[in-house]
XYZ file of C-alpha atoms in Angstrom:
657
model
C 75.346 106.258 133.559
C 77.311 106.005 129.606
C 78.946 109.267 128.528
C 78.025 110.159 124.911
C 80.308 111.289 123.172
C 82.007 113.127 119.810
C 84.416 112.233 117.524
C 84.394 115.507 115.215
C 87.013 113.741 111.448
C 87.796 110.099 111.012
C 91.262 108.934 108.733
C 94.018 107.812 111.934
C 93.044 110.320 114.653
C 89.686 109.929 115.331
C 88.848 106.182 113.841
C 91.341 104.928 115.894
C 90.292 106.292 118.888
C 86.662 105.613 117.918
C 88.187 102.063 117.695
C 89.918 101.620 120.832
C 87.023 103.554 122.705
C 84.559 101.084 122.143
C 86.905 98.197 122.562
C 87.133 100.125 126.124
C 84.000 101.491 126.842
C 80.747 98.464 125.230
C 78.371 101.004 126.563
C 79.147 104.198 125.832
C 77.377 105.843 123.221
C 80.310 107.092 120.312
C 79.312 109.655 116.655
C 81.580 109.889 114.448
C 81.433 113.074 112.320
C 83.379 113.907 108.819
C 82.650 116.616 106.225
C 83.689 114.374 103.336
C 82.842 110.839 102.421
C 85.865 108.793 103.705
C 86.124 107.826 107.215
C 89.981 106.362 107.174
C 92.033 106.122 104.204
C 95.570 105.523 103.427
C 96.990 109.189 103.228
C 100.159 107.844 102.854
C 99.539 105.731 99.403
C 97.882 108.140 97.761
C 101.058 109.254 95.649
C 101.078 105.516 94.801
C 98.044 105.444 93.702
C 98.518 108.148 91.474
C 101.622 106.753 89.981
C 100.310 103.193 89.103
C 102.145 101.244 92.464
C 98.521 101.015 93.270
C 96.053 99.847 91.222
C 93.426 99.484 93.020
C 91.966 103.215 94.330
C 89.771 100.234 97.519
C 92.978 99.740 98.292
C 92.842 103.107 99.784
C 90.164 102.680 101.921
C 90.926 101.406 105.450
C 87.531 101.431 106.772
C 84.352 102.454 105.000
C 81.222 104.141 107.106
C 78.995 100.797 107.283
C 81.724 98.823 108.673
C 83.035 100.447 111.065
C 79.306 101.056 112.227
C 78.482 97.756 111.969
C 81.343 96.299 113.654
C 81.909 99.133 116.292
C 78.254 99.607 116.938
C 79.570 103.464 116.041
C 76.915 106.298 114.290
C 79.750 107.353 111.988
C 77.881 109.972 109.972
C 79.854 111.266 106.721
C 79.316 114.287 104.398
C 78.677 116.042 107.983
C 80.405 118.978 108.714
C 81.168 120.228 112.770
C 80.959 124.345 112.141
C 81.056 125.628 115.596
C 81.457 124.298 119.866
C 79.780 125.650 122.347
C 81.705 124.493 125.258
C 79.206 126.263 128.002
C 76.752 124.094 127.012
C 78.752 121.106 125.726
C 77.373 121.116 122.303
C 78.412 121.449 118.527
C 76.919 122.294 115.611
C 76.737 120.799 112.514
C 75.256 120.804 109.195
C 74.729 118.090 107.065
C 75.957 118.474 103.702
C 73.824 116.314 101.722
C 70.704 118.867 102.856
C 72.197 121.614 103.762
C 70.165 121.448 107.678
C 71.520 122.186 110.545
C 71.563 120.588 114.133
C 72.582 119.994 117.132
C 74.161 117.473 119.040
C 75.514 117.290 122.572
C 78.276 115.895 124.615
C 79.138 114.624 127.507
C 83.201 114.480 126.111
C 84.509 115.856 122.761
C 86.803 114.752 120.580
C 88.985 116.742 117.568
C 90.796 115.313 114.851
C 90.281 117.752 112.662
C 94.013 117.315 111.201
C 95.324 119.844 108.831
C 95.504 121.588 105.530
C 97.520 121.827 102.862
C 99.404 125.825 102.432
C 98.236 127.632 99.740
C 100.048 131.373 99.768
C 98.821 134.137 98.290
C 100.235 133.883 95.260
C 99.079 135.530 92.261
C 97.915 133.304 89.338
C 97.733 129.893 92.368
C 93.403 129.331 91.524
C 94.916 128.319 88.493
C 92.642 124.985 86.913
C 96.240 123.015 86.551
C 96.986 123.702 90.139
C 96.810 120.755 92.506
C 96.745 120.247 96.492
C 97.133 115.967 97.443
C 95.481 115.369 101.116
C 92.523 113.082 100.702
C 91.204 111.136 98.206
C 88.790 113.454 96.211
C 92.090 115.580 95.757
C 94.120 112.110 94.615
C 90.265 111.535 91.928
C 91.320 115.112 90.932
C 94.603 114.511 89.890
C 94.666 111.152 88.625
C 91.492 112.165 86.450
C 93.520 114.352 84.825
C 96.275 112.453 84.504
C 94.807 109.909 82.380
C 92.100 112.765 80.652
C 94.612 115.525 79.321
C 97.420 113.269 79.242
C 99.813 116.180 80.753
C 103.462 116.097 79.869
C 105.517 118.206 82.059
C 104.825 118.588 85.985
C 105.990 121.015 88.223
C 106.179 120.378 91.486
C 106.602 123.472 94.715
C 108.321 121.493 97.375
C 110.417 118.829 99.011
C 109.111 117.762 101.307
C 107.303 114.096 102.107
C 104.032 114.376 99.447
C 106.401 117.059 97.632
C 109.164 113.916 96.894
C 106.175 111.214 96.518
C 104.446 113.024 93.532
C 108.124 113.834 91.592
C 108.995 109.962 91.589
C 105.007 108.969 90.911
C 104.812 111.244 88.069
C 107.820 110.618 86.628
C 106.281 106.709 86.760
C 103.620 107.937 84.394
C 106.027 109.672 81.530
C 106.201 112.668 83.322
C 109.062 115.554 82.521
C 109.059 116.366 85.886
C 110.999 119.826 87.711
C 111.151 119.825 91.847
C 110.730 123.891 93.294
C 111.772 124.203 96.864
C 113.173 127.146 98.334
C 115.383 125.869 101.295
C 118.820 125.204 100.182
C 117.712 120.969 100.282
C 114.727 118.483 99.867
C 113.567 116.902 102.806
C 113.734 119.129 105.599
C 114.147 116.797 108.965
C 117.456 115.241 107.308
C 121.229 117.178 106.916
C 122.442 118.591 103.748
C 125.138 116.045 103.500
C 122.461 114.141 103.585
C 120.252 115.089 101.387
C 122.947 116.067 98.588
C 122.823 112.188 98.297
C 119.206 112.366 97.658
C 119.550 115.329 95.715
C 122.011 113.477 93.175
C 120.145 110.499 92.624
C 117.018 112.380 91.775
C 118.843 114.192 88.886
C 120.346 110.959 87.353
C 116.864 110.070 87.513
C 115.868 112.793 85.068
C 113.932 115.000 87.275
C 115.670 119.128 87.295
C 115.693 120.444 90.839
C 115.356 124.196 91.393
C 116.742 124.821 95.046
C 116.753 127.822 97.008
C 114.013 129.012 94.944
C 110.423 129.815 95.747
C 107.858 131.051 93.309
C 106.785 134.269 92.744
C 103.882 133.628 90.573
C 101.972 131.669 87.972
C 100.747 133.072 84.974
C 98.464 131.057 82.669
C 99.302 131.046 79.043
C 97.193 129.121 76.893
C 97.777 125.710 76.785
C 100.403 126.108 79.300
C 100.831 127.353 82.829
C 104.002 129.492 83.110
C 105.530 128.929 87.276
C 108.126 132.321 87.641
C 110.371 132.000 90.425
C 111.844 134.240 92.072
C 115.006 134.069 90.745
C 113.601 135.375 87.523
C 113.316 131.417 85.516
C 110.268 130.411 84.213
C 109.281 126.735 84.174
C 106.086 125.479 81.603
C 104.063 123.234 82.810
C 100.681 121.088 82.377
C 99.620 120.141 85.980
C 101.422 121.606 89.302
C 101.835 119.810 92.594
C 102.025 122.796 95.797
C 103.435 120.246 98.463
C 105.315 123.364 100.640
C 103.376 121.779 103.722
C 100.133 121.977 106.359
C 99.000 123.832 109.083
C 96.912 122.717 111.799
C 93.289 122.805 111.375
C 92.538 124.879 114.356
C 89.323 126.665 113.058
C 86.669 124.990 115.758
C 89.156 124.970 118.519
C 89.398 128.821 118.327
C 85.386 129.154 118.496
C 85.559 127.303 121.219
C 88.192 129.655 123.058
C 90.397 126.619 123.210
C 94.082 127.232 123.973
C 96.463 127.562 120.955
C 100.413 126.350 121.688
C 103.421 128.788 120.172
C 103.168 126.870 117.089
C 99.883 127.591 116.193
C 98.465 124.888 116.827
C 95.871 123.381 119.769
C 97.645 122.782 122.979
C 97.306 119.434 124.761
C 98.389 118.252 128.573
C 100.058 115.397 128.320
C 96.914 113.430 128.799
C 95.837 114.850 125.562
C 93.235 117.407 126.552
C 92.566 120.681 125.417
C 92.426 123.897 128.120
C 88.599 122.430 128.095
C 88.195 120.115 130.390
C 85.580 118.072 128.505
C 87.356 118.442 125.133
C 90.432 115.956 123.964
C 92.859 116.658 120.835
C 95.261 115.311 118.719
C 96.822 113.813 115.738
C 97.595 116.967 112.839
C 95.971 119.274 114.665
C 97.973 119.903 118.135
C 100.604 120.901 118.799
C 103.270 118.002 120.980
C 106.211 117.867 123.135
C 108.845 117.136 121.014
C 110.545 113.658 122.787
C 114.189 114.379 122.370
C 114.762 118.265 124.070
C 111.618 118.887 125.944
C 110.143 121.593 123.359
C 106.805 122.410 121.802
C 106.509 121.731 118.227
C 104.249 120.862 115.946
C 105.025 116.622 114.138
C 101.960 115.634 111.547
C 102.408 112.321 111.082
C 100.570 109.318 111.331
C 102.326 107.463 113.329
C 102.066 109.047 116.715
C 98.169 110.642 115.668
C 97.206 106.547 116.076
C 99.077 106.540 119.281
C 97.223 109.561 120.261
C 93.710 108.060 119.220
C 94.835 105.140 121.743
C 95.819 107.091 124.445
C 92.940 109.131 123.707
C 90.237 106.533 124.166
C 92.643 104.744 126.843
C 91.887 108.069 129.066
C 88.055 108.551 128.496
C 87.964 105.423 129.509
C 89.255 106.053 132.804
C 92.141 104.264 132.308
C 94.645 106.932 132.376
C 97.962 107.476 130.435
C 100.268 109.648 128.875
C 101.675 110.696 125.625
C 105.173 111.334 125.858
C 106.321 113.164 123.337
C 107.019 112.646 119.676
C 111.067 111.676 117.868
C 109.323 112.730 114.440
C 110.655 108.735 113.016
C 109.972 108.767 109.453
C 110.892 107.105 106.194
C 110.885 108.005 102.650
C 111.387 106.275 99.064
C 112.975 108.387 96.191
C 113.874 106.151 93.780
C 115.740 103.747 94.053
C 116.581 105.098 97.378
C 115.503 105.615 100.917
C 115.742 108.478 103.467
C 115.103 107.807 106.706
C 115.283 110.010 109.947
C 114.677 109.787 113.984
C 115.210 112.787 116.676
C 116.796 116.306 116.171
C 118.599 117.239 113.240
C 121.702 119.085 113.333
C 120.055 122.586 112.437
C 117.516 122.006 114.809
C 120.238 121.373 117.850
C 121.519 124.357 116.830
C 118.966 125.963 117.164
C 117.538 125.245 120.015
C 121.554 125.377 121.729
C 121.630 121.927 122.362
C 126.172 120.976 122.024
C 126.119 117.360 120.292
C 128.283 115.733 118.159
C 128.077 113.838 114.732
C 129.835 111.342 112.774
C 129.106 109.486 109.389
C 129.822 105.897 108.794
C 129.687 103.830 105.749
C 128.598 100.440 105.797
C 126.751 97.918 103.553
C 123.562 96.645 103.866
C 124.864 93.497 105.076
C 128.119 90.847 104.641
C 130.140 92.040 102.185
C 130.884 89.003 100.264
C 127.585 88.197 100.026
C 125.854 89.237 96.609
C 123.672 92.598 96.612
C 125.204 93.908 100.037
C 124.671 98.135 98.689
C 126.169 101.414 100.497
C 124.602 103.279 103.439
C 125.034 106.565 105.142
C 124.328 106.473 108.440
C 124.746 109.722 110.523
C 124.750 109.722 114.231
C 124.374 112.474 115.790
C 124.968 112.413 120.741
C 125.836 114.312 123.607
C 129.830 114.612 124.110
C 129.229 114.461 127.337
C 127.702 110.626 127.413
C 127.063 110.044 124.189
C 123.192 109.937 124.310
C 121.748 109.900 121.156
C 119.933 113.048 119.545
C 119.344 111.909 116.336
C 120.179 109.221 113.449
C 120.027 109.950 109.479
C 120.478 106.659 107.054
C 120.223 106.917 103.151
C 121.251 104.338 101.369
C 119.638 101.221 98.483
C 118.504 98.716 101.289
C 118.061 97.869 105.009
C 117.700 101.775 105.785
C 114.539 100.955 107.598
C 115.427 98.126 109.069
C 118.454 100.610 110.744
C 116.366 103.042 111.419
C 114.038 101.566 114.163
C 116.709 100.280 115.949
C 118.347 103.696 116.198
C 115.358 105.748 116.778
C 114.256 102.019 120.055
C 117.256 103.287 121.486
C 116.914 106.708 120.593
C 113.417 106.325 122.750
C 114.501 104.981 125.703
C 117.534 107.679 125.622
C 120.413 105.133 125.152
C 123.811 105.973 124.111
C 126.643 105.233 121.211
C 128.050 102.742 123.883
C 124.479 100.796 123.497
C 124.734 100.766 119.480
C 127.952 99.246 120.174
C 126.394 96.289 121.967
C 122.876 95.531 120.590
C 122.777 91.985 119.805
C 121.370 92.209 116.465
C 120.162 89.277 114.062
C 122.968 88.298 111.329
C 123.027 86.612 108.479
C 125.149 86.490 105.346
C 122.052 88.328 103.191
C 120.303 90.291 106.276
C 123.533 92.000 107.675
C 127.203 91.804 108.900
C 128.204 90.575 112.190
C 129.401 94.400 112.821
C 125.815 95.919 111.863
C 126.013 99.019 110.334
C 124.187 100.347 113.712
C 127.091 99.040 115.418
C 129.679 101.066 113.357
C 128.169 103.658 113.965
C 128.081 103.180 117.544
C 131.960 102.259 116.959
C 132.823 105.409 115.467
C 130.974 108.001 117.768
C 132.844 105.938 120.949
C 136.179 105.954 119.740
C 135.486 109.886 119.602
C 133.669 110.585 123.260
C 136.777 108.307 124.313
C 139.105 109.915 122.031
C 140.602 107.412 120.167
C 140.873 109.469 117.587
C 139.489 112.773 116.037
C 137.496 113.837 113.419
C 136.646 116.934 110.829
C 133.872 117.058 108.565
C 133.424 117.889 104.583
C 132.495 121.836 105.072
C 135.123 122.455 107.641
C 137.629 121.798 104.565
C 136.791 124.993 103.175
C 137.576 127.103 106.072
C 141.017 125.528 106.979
C 144.008 127.809 106.192
C 146.422 124.922 104.419
C 149.399 126.627 105.577
C 150.346 124.155 108.376
C 147.964 121.898 107.341
C 148.300 118.612 105.033
C 145.652 116.539 103.172
C 146.466 112.788 103.205
C 145.395 110.643 101.017
C 145.328 106.892 101.969
C 143.452 105.093 99.059
C 145.807 103.600 96.233
C 147.346 105.557 94.068
C 145.288 104.144 90.512
C 142.102 105.485 92.800
C 144.097 108.939 93.767
C 144.519 109.063 89.942
C 140.546 108.536 89.360
C 139.182 111.796 91.611
C 140.614 113.079 94.754
C 139.264 115.445 97.460
C 142.113 117.804 96.154
C 141.470 118.377 92.998
C 138.024 119.262 93.888
C 138.423 120.859 96.571
C 142.130 122.765 95.347
C 143.915 122.127 98.355
C 147.776 122.199 97.564
C 148.948 120.797 100.372
C 147.735 117.242 99.917
C 150.036 113.828 99.347
C 148.757 110.843 98.685
C 150.420 107.442 100.567
C 148.516 103.905 100.468
C 147.127 102.800 103.644
C 149.132 99.284 102.678
C 152.452 101.899 102.722
C 151.962 103.647 105.444
C 153.617 102.287 107.771
C 157.542 102.839 105.472
C 156.643 106.308 104.481
C 156.197 107.744 107.908
C 159.166 110.207 107.147
C 157.468 111.894 104.611
C 154.483 112.839 106.857
C 155.744 116.506 109.305
C 154.936 116.462 112.796
C 154.468 120.016 112.443
C 151.685 119.830 110.744
C 148.095 118.596 111.339
C 147.057 116.192 109.382
C 143.481 115.584 107.467
C 143.174 112.009 106.645
C 140.411 110.372 104.432
C 139.647 107.037 102.665
C 137.036 106.204 100.797
C 134.265 105.978 103.389
C 136.960 106.632 106.636
C 138.024 102.926 107.371
C 141.810 103.049 105.807
C 142.060 106.689 107.236
C 140.983 104.954 110.613
C 143.222 103.080 110.890
C 146.077 104.875 109.120
C 145.304 107.593 111.982
C 145.953 105.406 114.359
C 149.344 103.809 113.045
C 150.368 108.082 113.510
C 149.109 108.513 116.524
C 151.128 105.684 118.058
C 154.085 107.397 116.242
C 154.592 110.367 117.623
C 151.854 112.612 115.965
C 149.440 114.100 117.487
C 147.740 116.254 114.958
C 145.743 114.175 113.244
C 142.121 114.373 111.825
C 140.580 112.156 110.228
C 137.729 113.096 107.435
C 134.204 111.820 108.263
C 131.810 110.232 105.256
C 135.664 110.117 103.680
C 135.756 110.336 99.837
C 132.479 109.274 98.726
C 129.813 111.914 100.913
C 132.438 114.528 100.062
C 131.979 113.607 95.884
C 128.034 113.362 96.557
C 128.517 117.416 98.065
C 130.654 118.557 95.911
C 128.053 116.617 92.601
C 125.407 118.463 94.314
C 127.321 122.068 94.396
C 128.821 121.511 90.561
C 125.107 120.491 89.114
C 123.679 123.655 91.244
C 126.594 126.415 89.327
C 125.454 124.805 86.397
C 121.559 126.575 86.689
C 120.765 123.609 88.756
C 120.008 121.070 86.208
C 121.241 118.157 85.325
C 119.911 116.354 82.558
C 119.907 112.330 82.482
C 123.218 111.195 80.929
C 122.859 109.763 77.797
C 125.523 107.346 76.501
C 125.232 106.235 72.897
C 124.784 102.505 71.830
C 126.783 99.412 71.620
C 127.862 99.220 67.972
C 125.751 95.793 66.484
C 126.546 93.737 63.075
C 123.887 93.277 60.590
C 122.188 90.977 62.496
C 122.028 93.146 65.574
C 124.972 90.880 67.303
C 128.058 92.935 69.152
C 130.083 93.767 67.015
C 133.352 91.881 69.085
C 133.498 89.646 72.171
C 132.309 91.710 75.889
C 134.348 90.762 78.448
C 132.489 90.975 81.791
C 133.898 92.191 85.070
C 131.490 91.292 88.291
C 132.501 94.329 90.910
C 129.883 93.324 93.382
C 130.110 93.249 96.479
C 133.277 94.295 96.973
C 133.879 96.323 99.887
C 136.806 99.349 99.945
C 137.420 98.776 96.286
C 140.564 99.500 94.192
C 138.338 99.920 91.066
C 141.163 101.502 88.828
C 144.041 98.741 88.941
C 141.511 95.894 88.070
C 139.851 97.757 85.334
C 142.887 98.490 83.764
C 144.085 94.255 84.662
C 140.748 93.130 82.693
C 141.104 96.406 79.721
C 143.956 94.830 78.708
C 142.137 92.209 77.694
C 140.016 93.765 75.164
C 141.112 93.126 71.274
C 140.108 96.456 69.251
C 136.502 96.008 68.661
C 135.927 94.339 72.299
C 133.537 95.735 75.191
C 133.917 95.698 78.926
C 130.563 95.224 80.863
C 131.423 96.144 84.022
C 128.839 95.472 86.322
C 127.999 96.501 90.003
C 125.993 97.249 92.700
C 125.494 100.656 93.427
C 125.761 104.649 91.831
C 129.358 105.217 93.640
C 130.724 102.391 91.684
C 129.534 103.987 88.477
C 130.806 107.099 89.258
C 134.321 105.865 89.890
C 134.023 104.252 86.762
C 133.106 107.356 84.402
C 136.415 108.695 86.312
C 138.156 106.127 85.462
C 137.474 106.388 81.697
C 138.073 109.637 82.147
C 141.305 109.059 83.094
C 142.223 106.282 80.844
C 140.864 107.509 77.854
C 138.010 105.152 77.378
C 134.670 105.414 76.636
C 131.191 104.386 78.498
C 128.711 103.698 75.409
C 125.632 102.423 77.901
C 124.472 101.774 81.069
C 121.984 99.966 82.266
C 120.411 99.674 85.675
C 118.578 96.643 86.561
C 117.305 97.167 90.667
C 120.217 97.991 92.057
C 122.578 96.974 89.457
C 124.918 98.839 87.121
C 126.127 96.901 83.880
C 128.508 99.262 81.903
C 129.645 98.906 78.808
C 133.225 100.271 78.195
C 135.532 100.512 74.597
C 138.624 101.944 73.521
């Protein structure tokens, strides 16, 4: 006799369960209930339809009720809300929303996939008509319709998670002046602050106003606008507001059925996705899962795990026993031109759970430096001190991030180590990677730490040091040091600049009785210098992880916060032209794309000598960090940036004297 299986909820969890179950069991009676009109749509694509990247609304609809019913022989009932469960009788009560009639349906097995719902805290004024949440197609239609009809000019997004960040970008793409409010000290909770600081600076460069470590106190309708009143007392005018502070599992039906909830408040399931009731399964955003790294219980609402859980639930219902081994939280997001990705644990969560770890940050190019277009990425790995097993990884960059995080996620899934990262044989050709891929490089550096070939210090530790018995050593060139240094930013007096090329000949300038803290642009040159020192009788040597570039990102972020958290997009002058519209003077081009650890100062000084009175120096670089270096050089030499043009990931910077 075939089983009668009821599935409550569609989208990633419910729809995937239904489709897989039919493939495994042609005879089962399958009925799916969805209180909305849509059973399967692309949640993650909703912001991009609002922003116009996805032009056609139909592209968001993965599967229609009619097509799914016909293809899989499933009774799909949309606009039918399950309002109660009677586990003893194995029955559910359903309300047909088209006619408000209620009916009862019995089952052999019940699958709950009710998802999660946006959090709307009891903030005064939160019911304002200008406040929206984004979770489904109707929400999307409402926001899109408001944009098209009202033509708002200012938007405030509350919450810096995935939806919040994506909405910031897409509202900006629609021409709105956008502010982001986040109660935490950073956006994107799955990554650590040092990596998030890169995103903060990048968003500010796009003109986004960030209000970090500040919550919403109230919303006040002022007639033409709504005031968002922050806990700090700041007031932000808004034509529209997006609430994106997170989601909570929808457990109302589970509570009515007296199903056990976990410590996170989500539905508790076993490794087979079965609830505390023998005949009821649950999956997706409504359930509590096992953290794959630690084994602890957690709530991670992501589409990828929900789809996998649907397949596992269906297999178990069809008699093919299969376990769900846990979620490691792999994710990736687009933040304007940046990509941010993570897998596994971050430092904060490891500290909270009392897990010992080590961290390392490397900076690599997305492909071979000599091939045009290679862009930098910051790669952070967290690993066990005793054996190097990977605990987590984070990457922020402009290109190639998704490729590398997938490799790291695979290594983590199979509980491999940073030494395994060294051994990975990854595909290489100059347009795609380097002979030593960024993943390999992360493994080499982490492995050196574990084998005590080198020792490192992290950016946050510099501020805690007593510099009386320590010396900060910049191994970059003298011109790089003049353009900007950590000692200037941090106010460290005990410092010296010895370029790596001069290091062996100037060892006598370094004291052996003091701890030497070395740095360079990314950490490579200072690592080489540290090896020279350690083999010449210096036994107290540390290399700054992430180098000057990471420290600069963090310093810029903190500096922007000290300026009331705002840093509008920098506006420059225009190139002087004659009556025909042509530039006055010649344009002299210096192409610096593809350079590695680059002494920009020397190259700029040499090229600048070719300029005549009205000439313009056009410097082409392939990353925002080089752009910042050029700004520093101009400040040092009294040259002026008159225009910056960005084309994809290239920056054309025009300089005059």
